[in-house]
Amino acid sequence: MHLNKATRFALYAVTELARSYPEKQTVQEIAERYGASEHHLSKVMQLLSRFQIVEAVRGVGGGYRLAISPKALTVMDIIKIVEPQFITEGCQLNPQSDPCAHSECSIHELFDEVARQIRATFSAVSIDTLAHKHDRKMVV
Protein backbone atom coordinates (compact mmCIF):
# COMPACT_ATOMS: atom_id res chain seq x y z
CA MET A 1 0.00 0.00 0.00
CA HIS A 2 1.42 3.36 -0.98
CA LEU A 3 -0.07 6.79 -0.37
CA ASN A 4 1.03 9.49 -2.79
CA LYS A 5 3.08 12.42 -1.52
CA ALA A 6 0.14 14.84 -1.45
CA THR A 7 -1.89 12.43 0.70
CA ARG A 8 0.99 11.94 3.11
CA PHE A 9 1.49 15.72 3.34
CA ALA A 10 -2.23 16.19 4.00
CA LEU A 11 -2.15 13.62 6.80
CA TYR A 12 1.00 15.19 8.28
CA ALA A 13 -0.60 18.63 8.16
CA VAL A 14 -3.94 17.73 9.72
CA THR A 15 -2.13 15.69 12.37
CA GLU A 16 0.00 18.71 13.28
CA LEU A 17 -3.03 20.99 13.27
CA ALA A 18 -4.85 18.51 15.52
CA ARG A 19 -1.99 18.67 18.01
CA SER A 20 -2.39 22.43 18.30
CA TYR A 21 -6.18 22.54 17.82
CA PRO A 22 -7.84 25.06 17.80
CA GLU A 23 -4.69 27.16 17.31
CA LYS A 24 -3.16 27.79 13.90
CA GLN A 25 0.17 26.86 12.38
CA THR A 26 1.97 28.11 9.31
CA VAL A 27 2.80 26.03 6.27
CA GLN A 28 6.46 26.77 7.01
CA GLU A 29 6.22 25.27 10.52
CA ILE A 30 4.56 22.10 9.27
CA ALA A 31 6.86 21.77 6.26
CA GLU A 32 9.96 22.13 8.43
CA ARG A 33 8.77 19.49 10.88
CA TYR A 34 8.32 16.90 8.11
CA GLY A 35 10.98 18.02 5.65
CA ALA A 36 8.30 18.83 3.10
CA SER A 37 8.32 21.34 0.29
CA GLU A 38 6.47 24.49 1.38
CA HIS A 39 5.21 24.95 -2.18
CA HIS A 40 3.77 21.42 -2.39
CA LEU A 41 2.33 21.61 1.13
CA SER A 42 0.69 24.97 0.28
CA LYS A 43 -1.13 23.34 -2.63
CA VAL A 44 -2.31 20.52 -0.37
CA MET A 45 -3.52 23.04 2.23
CA GLN A 46 -5.46 24.92 -0.46
CA LEU A 47 -7.18 21.66 -1.42
CA LEU A 48 -8.04 20.93 2.21
CA SER A 49 -9.35 24.48 2.52
CA ARG A 50 -11.63 24.03 -0.51
CA PHE A 51 -13.11 20.97 1.21
CA GLN A 52 -13.48 22.97 4.45
CA ILE A 53 -11.15 20.70 6.41
CA VAL A 54 -8.82 23.58 7.25
CA GLU A 55 -9.42 27.30 7.50
CA ALA A 56 -6.91 29.84 6.21
CA VAL A 57 -6.05 32.67 8.60
CA ARG A 58 -4.91 35.65 6.54
CA GLY A 59 -2.57 38.48 7.41
CA VAL A 60 0.46 38.88 9.62
CA GLY A 61 0.78 35.82 11.81
CA GLY A 62 -1.58 33.91 9.54
CA GLY A 63 -1.59 30.23 8.86
CA TYR A 64 -4.07 27.39 8.92
CA ARG A 65 -6.20 25.75 11.57
CA LEU A 66 -8.58 22.84 11.48
CA ALA A 67 -12.12 23.85 10.56
CA ILE A 68 -13.46 20.57 11.97
CA SER A 69 -12.84 18.98 15.35
CA PRO A 70 -10.01 16.44 14.99
CA LYS A 71 -12.23 13.97 16.85
CA ALA A 72 -14.81 14.19 14.03
CA LEU A 73 -12.26 13.88 11.21
CA THR A 74 -10.90 10.49 10.11
CA VAL A 75 -7.88 9.33 8.18
CA MET A 76 -10.26 8.08 5.47
CA ASP A 77 -11.84 11.55 5.18
CA ILE A 78 -8.44 12.96 4.21
CA ILE A 79 -7.55 10.11 1.86
CA LYS A 80 -10.89 10.44 0.01
CA ILE A 81 -10.22 14.13 -0.61
CA VAL A 82 -6.62 13.95 -1.76
CA GLU A 83 -6.48 10.51 -3.36
CA PRO A 84 -10.04 9.36 -4.10
CA GLN A 85 -8.94 6.35 -6.18
CA PHE A 86 -6.57 5.04 -3.48
CA ILE A 87 -8.68 2.05 -2.49
CA THR A 88 -10.91 0.71 -5.20
CA GLU A 89 -12.87 -2.46 -5.63
CA GLY A 90 -13.51 -4.43 -8.80
CA CYS A 91 -11.62 -6.43 -11.37
CA GLN A 92 -7.88 -6.57 -10.71
CA LEU A 93 -7.14 -7.90 -14.20
CA ASN A 94 -8.98 -5.15 -16.04
CA PRO A 95 -9.80 -2.19 -13.75
CA GLN A 96 -11.88 -0.54 -16.51
CA SER A 97 -14.22 -3.54 -16.60
CA ASP A 98 -17.33 -2.85 -14.55
CA PRO A 99 -18.72 -5.27 -13.62
CA CYS A 100 -15.88 -7.76 -13.67
CA ALA A 101 -15.79 -9.69 -16.94
CA HIS A 102 -14.28 -12.67 -15.15
CA SER A 103 -17.28 -13.90 -13.17
CA GLU A 104 -15.49 -16.98 -11.85
CA CYS A 105 -12.43 -15.06 -10.68
CA SER A 106 -11.88 -15.23 -6.94
CA ILE A 107 -8.99 -12.76 -6.95
CA HIS A 108 -11.18 -9.68 -7.07
CA GLU A 109 -13.27 -10.99 -4.17
CA LEU A 110 -10.14 -11.20 -2.03
CA PHE A 111 -8.97 -7.72 -3.06
CA ASP A 112 -12.45 -6.29 -2.52
CA GLU A 113 -12.49 -7.68 1.02
CA VAL A 114 -9.04 -6.28 1.75
CA ALA A 115 -10.12 -2.89 0.36
CA ARG A 116 -13.22 -2.92 2.59
CA GLN A 117 -11.10 -3.72 5.64
CA ILE A 118 -8.60 -0.97 4.85
CA ARG A 119 -11.39 1.57 4.38
CA ALA A 120 -13.02 0.46 7.64
CA THR A 121 -9.74 0.76 9.53
CA PHE A 122 -8.95 4.21 8.12
CA SER A 123 -12.54 5.29 8.83
CA ALA A 124 -12.25 4.15 12.45
CA VAL A 125 -9.12 6.20 13.21
CA SER A 126 -9.76 9.84 14.02
CA ILE A 127 -7.16 12.48 13.30
CA ASP A 128 -7.21 13.25 17.04
CA THR A 129 -6.27 9.65 17.82
CA LEU A 130 -3.52 9.72 15.21
CA ALA A 131 -2.17 13.03 16.53
CA HIS A 132 -2.00 11.90 20.13
CA LYS A 133 -1.22 8.21 19.69
CA HIS A 134 2.38 8.56 20.80
CA ASP A 135 2.07 11.94 22.47
CA ARG A 136 4.17 14.14 20.22
CA LYS A 137 6.00 11.28 18.52
CA MET A 138 6.42 12.09 14.84
CA VAL A 139 4.03 10.11 12.61
CA VAL A 140 6.47 9.72 9.70
Coordinates of N, CA and C in Angstrom, one line a residue:
M1 N 0.9 -1.2 0.0 CA 0.0 0.0 0.0 C 0.9 1.2 0.0
H2 N 0.6 2.2 -0.9 CA 1.4 3.4 -1.0 C 0.5 4.6 -1.2
L3 N 0.6 5.5 -0.2 CA -0.1 6.8 -0.4 C 0.8 7.7 -1.2
N4 N 0.2 8.5 -2.0 CA 1.0 9.5 -2.8 C 1.5 10.6 -1.9
K5 N 2.5 11.4 -2.3 CA 3.1 12.4 -1.5 C 2.1 13.4 -1.0
A6 N 1.1 13.8 -1.9 CA 0.1 14.8 -1.4 C -0.7 14.3 -0.3
T7 N -1.1 13.0 -0.4 CA -1.9 12.4 0.7 C -1.1 12.4 2.0
R8 N 0.2 12.0 1.9 CA 1.0 11.9 3.1 C 1.1 13.3 3.7
F9 N 1.4 14.3 2.9 CA 1.5 15.7 3.3 C 0.2 16.2 4.0
A10 N -0.9 15.8 3.4 CA -2.2 16.2 4.0 C -2.4 15.6 5.4
L11 N -2.0 14.3 5.5 CA -2.2 13.6 6.8 C -1.2 14.2 7.8
Y12 N 0.0 14.5 7.4 CA 1.0 15.2 8.3 C 0.4 16.5 8.8
A13 N -0.1 17.3 7.8 CA -0.6 18.6 8.2 C -1.8 18.6 9.1
V14 N -2.8 17.8 8.8 CA -3.9 17.7 9.7 C -3.6 17.1 11.1
T15 N -2.6 16.2 11.1 CA -2.1 15.7 12.4 C -1.5 16.8 13.2
E16 N -0.6 17.6 12.6 CA 0.0 18.7 13.3 C -1.0 19.7 13.8
L17 N -2.0 20.0 12.9 CA -3.0 21.0 13.3 C -3.9 20.4 14.4
A18 N -4.1 19.1 14.4 CA -4.9 18.5 15.5 C -4.1 18.6 16.8
R19 N -2.8 18.5 16.8 CA -2.0 18.7 18.0 C -2.1 20.1 18.6
S20 N -2.3 21.1 17.8 CA -2.4 22.4 18.3 C -3.8 23.0 18.3
Y21 N -4.8 22.1 18.0 CA -6.2 22.5 17.8 C -6.7 23.2 19.1
P22 N -7.3 24.4 19.0 CA -7.8 25.1 17.8 C -6.9 26.1 17.3
E23 N -5.7 26.1 17.7 CA -4.7 27.2 17.3 C -4.3 26.9 15.9
K24 N -3.6 27.9 15.3 CA -3.2 27.8 13.9 C -1.7 27.5 13.8
Q25 N -1.2 27.1 12.7 CA 0.2 26.9 12.4 C 0.4 27.3 11.0
T26 N 1.6 27.7 10.7 CA 2.0 28.1 9.3 C 2.4 26.9 8.5
V27 N 2.3 27.1 7.2 CA 2.8 26.0 6.3 C 4.3 25.8 6.5
Q28 N 5.0 26.9 6.8 CA 6.5 26.8 7.0 C 6.7 25.9 8.2
E29 N 6.0 26.1 9.3 CA 6.2 25.3 10.5 C 6.0 23.8 10.2
I30 N 4.9 23.5 9.6 CA 4.6 22.1 9.3 C 5.6 21.5 8.3
A31 N 5.9 22.3 7.3 CA 6.9 21.8 6.3 C 8.2 21.5 6.9
E32 N 8.7 22.3 7.8 CA 10.0 22.1 8.4 C 9.9 20.9 9.3
R33 N 8.9 20.7 10.0 CA 8.8 19.5 10.9 C 8.9 18.2 10.1
Y34 N 8.3 18.1 8.9 CA 8.3 16.9 8.1 C 9.3 16.9 6.9
G35 N 10.1 18.0 6.8 CA 11.0 18.0 5.6 C 10.3 18.1 4.3
A36 N 9.1 18.7 4.3 CA 8.3 18.8 3.1 C 8.6 20.1 2.4
S37 N 8.3 20.1 1.1 CA 8.3 21.3 0.3 C 7.2 22.3 0.7
E38 N 7.5 23.5 1.0 CA 6.5 24.5 1.4 C 5.5 24.7 0.2
H39 N 6.0 24.7 -1.0 CA 5.2 24.9 -2.2 C 4.2 23.8 -2.3
H40 N 4.7 22.6 -2.2 CA 3.8 21.4 -2.4 C 2.8 21.4 -1.2
L41 N 3.2 21.6 0.0 CA 2.3 21.6 1.1 C 1.3 22.7 1.0
S42 N 1.7 23.9 0.5 CA 0.7 25.0 0.3 C -0.4 24.5 -0.6
K43 N -0.1 23.8 -1.7 CA -1.1 23.3 -2.6 C -2.1 22.4 -1.9
V44 N -1.5 21.5 -1.1 CA -2.3 20.5 -0.4 C -3.2 21.3 0.6
M45 N -2.7 22.3 1.3 CA -3.5 23.0 2.2 C -4.7 23.8 1.5
Q46 N -4.4 24.3 0.3 CA -5.5 24.9 -0.5 C -6.6 23.9 -0.8
L47 N -6.2 22.7 -1.1 CA -7.2 21.7 -1.4 C -8.0 21.4 -0.2
L48 N -7.3 21.2 1.0 CA -8.0 20.9 2.2 C -8.9 22.1 2.6
S49 N -8.5 23.3 2.3 CA -9.3 24.5 2.5 C -10.6 24.5 1.6
R50 N -10.5 24.1 0.4 CA -11.6 24.0 -0.5 C -12.7 23.0 0.0
F51 N -12.2 22.0 0.7 CA -13.1 21.0 1.2 C -13.5 21.3 2.7
Q52 N -13.1 22.5 3.1 CA -13.5 23.0 4.5 C -13.0 22.1 5.6
I53 N -11.8 21.5 5.4 CA -11.1 20.7 6.4 C -10.3 21.6 7.2
V54 N -9.6 22.6 6.6 CA -8.8 23.6 7.2 C -9.4 25.0 6.9
E55 N -9.0 25.9 7.7 CA -9.4 27.3 7.5 C -8.2 28.1 7.4
A56 N -8.1 28.9 6.4 CA -6.9 29.8 6.2 C -7.1 31.1 7.1
V57 N -6.1 31.5 7.8 CA -6.0 32.7 8.6 C -5.1 33.6 7.9
R58 N -5.7 34.7 7.4 CA -4.9 35.7 6.5 C -4.2 36.7 7.4
G59 N -3.2 37.3 6.8 CA -2.6 38.5 7.4 C -1.3 38.1 8.2
V60 N -0.7 39.1 8.8 CA 0.5 38.9 9.6 C 0.2 37.8 10.7
G61 N 1.0 36.9 10.8 CA 0.8 35.8 11.8 C -0.3 34.8 11.4
G62 N -0.6 34.8 10.1 CA -1.6 33.9 9.5 C -1.1 32.5 9.5
G63 N -1.9 31.6 9.0 CA -1.6 30.2 8.9 C -2.9 29.4 8.6
Y64 N -2.9 28.3 9.1 CA -4.1 27.4 8.9 C -4.4 26.8 10.3
R65 N -5.7 26.5 10.4 CA -6.2 25.8 11.6 C -7.3 24.8 11.1
L66 N -7.5 23.8 11.8 CA -8.6 22.8 11.5 C -9.9 23.5 11.6
A67 N -10.8 23.3 10.6 CA -12.1 23.8 10.6 C -13.1 22.9 11.2
I68 N -12.6 21.7 11.4 CA -13.5 20.6 12.0 C -12.7 20.0 13.2
S69 N -13.5 19.6 14.2 CA -12.8 19.0 15.3 C -12.0 17.8 14.9
P70 N -10.8 17.6 15.4 CA -10.0 16.4 15.0 C -10.6 15.1 15.4
K71 N -11.5 15.2 16.4 CA -12.2 14.0 16.9 C -13.3 13.5 15.8
A72 N -13.8 14.5 15.0 CA -14.8 14.2 14.0 C -14.2 13.9 12.6
L73 N -12.9 14.0 12.5 CA -12.3 13.9 11.2 C -11.5 12.6 11.2
T74 N -11.6 11.8 10.2 CA -10.9 10.5 10.1 C -9.8 10.5 9.1
V75 N -8.9 9.5 9.2 CA -7.9 9.3 8.2 C -8.5 9.1 6.8
M76 N -9.6 8.3 6.7 CA -10.3 8.1 5.5 C -10.8 9.3 4.9
D77 N -11.3 10.3 5.7 CA -11.8 11.6 5.2 C -10.8 12.3 4.4
I78 N -9.5 12.3 4.9 CA -8.4 13.0 4.2 C -8.0 12.2 2.9
I79 N -7.9 10.9 3.0 CA -7.5 10.1 1.9 C -8.6 10.3 0.7
K80 N -9.9 10.3 1.0 CA -10.9 10.4 0.0 C -10.8 11.8 -0.7
I81 N -10.3 12.8 0.0 CA -10.2 14.1 -0.6 C -9.0 14.2 -1.5
V82 N -7.9 13.8 -1.0 CA -6.6 13.9 -1.8 C -6.4 12.9 -2.8
E83 N -6.8 11.7 -2.5 CA -6.5 10.5 -3.4 C -7.7 9.6 -3.5
P84 N -8.8 10.1 -4.1 CA -10.0 9.4 -4.1 C -10.0 8.0 -4.7
Q85 N -9.0 7.7 -5.6 CA -8.9 6.4 -6.2 C -8.0 5.4 -5.4
F86 N -7.6 5.8 -4.2 CA -6.6 5.0 -3.5 C -7.0 3.6 -3.3
I87 N -8.2 3.4 -2.8 CA -8.7 2.1 -2.5 C -9.9 1.8 -3.3
T88 N -9.8 1.0 -4.3 CA -10.9 0.7 -5.2 C -11.2 -0.8 -5.2
E89 N -12.4 -1.1 -5.5 CA -12.9 -2.5 -5.6 C -13.1 -2.8 -7.1
G90 N -13.2 -4.0 -7.4 CA -13.5 -4.4 -8.8 C -12.4 -5.3 -9.4
C91 N -12.5 -5.5 -10.7 CA -11.6 -6.4 -11.4 C -10.2 -6.0 -11.3
Q92 N -9.3 -6.9 -10.8 CA -7.9 -6.6 -10.7 C -7.2 -6.8 -12.0
L93 N -7.7 -7.6 -12.9 CA -7.1 -7.9 -14.2 C -7.4 -6.8 -15.2
N94 N -8.6 -6.2 -15.1 CA -9.0 -5.2 -16.0 C -9.8 -4.1 -15.2
P95 N -9.1 -3.2 -14.6 CA -9.8 -2.2 -13.8 C -10.9 -1.4 -14.5
Q96 N -10.8 -1.3 -15.8 CA -11.9 -0.5 -16.5 C -13.2 -1.4 -16.7
S97 N -13.1 -2.7 -16.4 CA -14.2 -3.5 -16.6 C -15.1 -3.4 -15.4
D98 N -16.4 -3.0 -15.6 CA -17.3 -2.9 -14.5 C -18.7 -3.3 -15.1
P99 N -19.3 -4.4 -14.6 CA -18.7 -5.3 -13.6 C -17.6 -6.1 -14.2
C100 N -17.0 -6.9 -13.3 CA -15.9 -7.8 -13.7 C -16.3 -8.7 -14.8
A101 N -15.5 -8.8 -15.8 CA -15.8 -9.7 -16.9 C -15.4 -11.1 -16.6
H102 N -14.7 -11.3 -15.5 CA -14.3 -12.7 -15.1 C -15.1 -13.2 -14.0
S103 N -16.3 -13.6 -14.2 CA -17.3 -13.9 -13.2 C -16.8 -15.0 -12.2
E104 N -15.9 -15.9 -12.7 CA -15.5 -17.0 -11.9 C -14.2 -16.7 -11.2
C105 N -13.7 -15.5 -11.3 CA -12.4 -15.1 -10.7 C -12.6 -14.8 -9.2
S106 N -11.8 -15.5 -8.4 CA -11.9 -15.2 -6.9 C -10.9 -14.2 -6.5
I107 N -10.0 -13.8 -7.3 CA -9.0 -12.8 -6.9 C -9.6 -11.4 -6.6
H108 N -10.6 -11.0 -7.4 CA -11.2 -9.7 -7.1 C -12.0 -9.7 -5.8
E109 N -12.5 -10.9 -5.4 CA -13.3 -11.0 -4.2 C -12.3 -10.8 -3.0
L110 N -11.1 -11.4 -3.1 CA -10.1 -11.2 -2.0 C -9.7 -9.7 -1.9
F111 N -9.4 -9.1 -3.1 CA -9.0 -7.7 -3.1 C -10.1 -6.8 -2.6
D112 N -11.3 -7.1 -3.0 CA -12.4 -6.3 -2.5 C -12.6 -6.3 -1.0
E113 N -12.4 -7.5 -0.4 CA -12.5 -7.7 1.0 C -11.4 -6.9 1.7
V114 N -10.2 -7.0 1.2 CA -9.0 -6.3 1.7 C -9.3 -4.8 1.7
A115 N -9.8 -4.3 0.5 CA -10.1 -2.9 0.4 C -11.2 -2.4 1.4
R116 N -12.2 -3.3 1.6 CA -13.2 -2.9 2.6 C -12.6 -2.8 4.0
Q117 N -11.7 -3.7 4.3 CA -11.1 -3.7 5.6 C -10.2 -2.5 5.8
I118 N -9.5 -2.2 4.8 CA -8.6 -1.0 4.8 C -9.4 0.3 5.0
R119 N -10.5 0.4 4.2 CA -11.4 1.6 4.4 C -12.0 1.6 5.8
A120 N -12.4 0.5 6.3 CA -13.0 0.5 7.6 C -12.0 0.9 8.7
T121 N -10.8 0.4 8.6 CA -9.7 0.8 9.5 C -9.4 2.3 9.5
F122 N -9.2 2.8 8.3 CA -9.0 4.2 8.1 C -10.1 5.1 8.6
S123 N -11.3 4.6 8.4 CA -12.5 5.3 8.8 C -12.7 5.3 10.3
A124 N -12.1 4.3 11.0 CA -12.2 4.2 12.4 C -11.2 5.0 13.2
V125 N -10.2 5.5 12.5 CA -9.1 6.2 13.2 C -9.3 7.7 13.0
S126 N -9.6 8.4 14.1 CA -9.8 9.8 14.0 C -8.4 10.5 13.9
I127 N -8.4 11.7 13.4 CA -7.2 12.5 13.3 C -6.7 12.8 14.7
D128 N -7.6 13.0 15.6 CA -7.2 13.2 17.0 C -6.5 12.1 17.6
T129 N -6.9 10.9 17.4 CA -6.3 9.6 17.8 C -4.9 9.5 17.2
L130 N -4.8 9.8 15.9 CA -3.5 9.7 15.2 C -2.5 10.7 15.8
A131 N -3.0 11.9 16.0 CA -2.2 13.0 16.5 C -1.6 12.8 17.9
H132 N -2.4 12.1 18.7 CA -2.0 11.9 20.1 C -1.6 10.5 20.5
K133 N -1.5 9.6 19.5 CA -1.2 8.2 19.7 C 0.1 8.0 20.5
H134 N 1.1 8.7 20.1 CA 2.4 8.6 20.8 C 2.8 9.8 21.5
D135 N 1.8 10.7 21.8 CA 2.1 11.9 22.5 C 3.3 12.7 22.0
R136 N 3.2 13.3 20.9 CA 4.2 14.1 20.2 C 5.2 13.3 19.5
K137 N 5.1 12.0 19.3 CA 6.0 11.3 18.5 C 5.7 11.6 17.1
M138 N 6.7 11.8 16.2 CA 6.4 12.1 14.8 C 5.8 10.9 14.2
V139 N 4.8 11.1 13.3 CA 4.0 10.1 12.6 C 4.6 9.7 11.3
V140 N 5.9 10.0 11.0 CA 6.5 9.7 9.7 C 6.6 8.2 9.6

